[in-house]
Coordinates of C-alpha atoms in Angstrom, one line a residue:
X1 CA 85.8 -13.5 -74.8
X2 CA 87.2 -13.1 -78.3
X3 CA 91.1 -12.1 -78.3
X4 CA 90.8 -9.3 -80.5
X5 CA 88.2 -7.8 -78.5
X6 CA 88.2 -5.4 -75.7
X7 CA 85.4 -3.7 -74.3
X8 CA 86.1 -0.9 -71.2
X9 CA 83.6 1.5 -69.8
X10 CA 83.8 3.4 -72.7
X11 CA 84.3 1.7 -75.5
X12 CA 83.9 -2.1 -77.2
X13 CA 86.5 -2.6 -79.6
X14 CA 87.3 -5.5 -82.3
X15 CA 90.3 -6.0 -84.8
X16 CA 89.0 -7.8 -87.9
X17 CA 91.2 -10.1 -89.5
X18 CA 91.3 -8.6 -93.1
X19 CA 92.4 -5.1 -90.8
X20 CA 89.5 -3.2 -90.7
X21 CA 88.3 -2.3 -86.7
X22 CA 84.8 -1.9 -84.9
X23 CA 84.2 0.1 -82.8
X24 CA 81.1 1.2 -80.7
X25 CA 81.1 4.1 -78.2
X26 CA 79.2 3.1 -75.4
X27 CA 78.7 6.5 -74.3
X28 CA 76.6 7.0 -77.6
X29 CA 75.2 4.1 -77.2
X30 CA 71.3 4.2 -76.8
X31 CA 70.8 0.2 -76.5
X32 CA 68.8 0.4 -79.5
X33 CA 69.6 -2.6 -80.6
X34 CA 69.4 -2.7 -84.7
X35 CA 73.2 -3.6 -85.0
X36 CA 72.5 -6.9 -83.5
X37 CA 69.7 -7.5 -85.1
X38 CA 71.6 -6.3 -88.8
X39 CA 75.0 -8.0 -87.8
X40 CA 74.2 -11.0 -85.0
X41 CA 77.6 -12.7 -85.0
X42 CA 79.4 -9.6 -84.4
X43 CA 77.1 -7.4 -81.9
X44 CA 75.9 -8.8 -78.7
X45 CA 73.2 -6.8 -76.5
X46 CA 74.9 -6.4 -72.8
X47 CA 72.1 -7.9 -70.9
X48 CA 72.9 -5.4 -67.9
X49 CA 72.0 -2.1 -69.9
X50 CA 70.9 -2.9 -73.0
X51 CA 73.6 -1.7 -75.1
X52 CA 75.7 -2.9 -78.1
X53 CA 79.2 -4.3 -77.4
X54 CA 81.4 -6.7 -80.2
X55 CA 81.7 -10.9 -79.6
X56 CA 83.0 -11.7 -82.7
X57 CA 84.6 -9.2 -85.5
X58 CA 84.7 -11.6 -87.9
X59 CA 81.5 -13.3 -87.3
X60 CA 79.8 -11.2 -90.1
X61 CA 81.0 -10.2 -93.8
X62 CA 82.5 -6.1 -93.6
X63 CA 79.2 -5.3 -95.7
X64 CA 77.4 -6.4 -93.1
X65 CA 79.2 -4.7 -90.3
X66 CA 78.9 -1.7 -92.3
X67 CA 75.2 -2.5 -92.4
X68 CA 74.6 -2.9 -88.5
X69 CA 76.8 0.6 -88.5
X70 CA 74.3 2.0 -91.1
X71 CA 71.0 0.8 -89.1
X72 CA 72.6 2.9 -85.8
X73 CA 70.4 5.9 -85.0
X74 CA 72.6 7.9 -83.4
X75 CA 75.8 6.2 -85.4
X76 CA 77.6 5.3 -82.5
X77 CA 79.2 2.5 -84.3
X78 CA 83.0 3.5 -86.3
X79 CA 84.3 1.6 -88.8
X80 CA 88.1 1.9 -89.5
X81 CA 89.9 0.7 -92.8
X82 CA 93.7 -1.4 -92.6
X83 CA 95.2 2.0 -92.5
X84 CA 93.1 3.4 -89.3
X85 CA 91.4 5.7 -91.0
X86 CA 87.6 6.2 -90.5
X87 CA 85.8 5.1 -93.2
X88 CA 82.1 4.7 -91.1
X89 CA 80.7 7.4 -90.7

């Protein structure tokens, strides 16, 4: 597992290296699956529910994270800038 991931009950969480976080609330989560599809080297499907969690931060560009966060029905994805404020959604 990636070092700056974690990924609890409630939450999977990566720190980007240019400071921005990821962050998908797995209690919106509805396994869905278009963030994967949008952003593949950043969201993995959990093959024991279905649902989004983060392998690799950095494994997409930002605009493509933002992207996968876009595609989210229910927008269970957050996007945080260097500061930690929430710029997604």
């Amino acid at each position: 597992m990636n070092k700056n991931v974690t990924t609890t009950e409630d939450f999977s969480t990566g720190n980007r290296s240019d400071g921005h976080t990821v962050i998908v609330d797995l209690n919106k989560c509805i396994a869905a699956g278009p963030c994967a599809i949008a952003a593949p080297g950043v969201f993995e499907i959990r093959p024991e529910d279905g649902k989004a969690i983060i392998s690799n931060p950095d494994g997409e560009t930002l605009d493509k994270v933002l992207e996968a966060a876009r595609c989210c029905p229910i927008l269970a994805i957050y996007i945080k800038n260097q500061s930690s404020q929430q710029i997604f959604p």
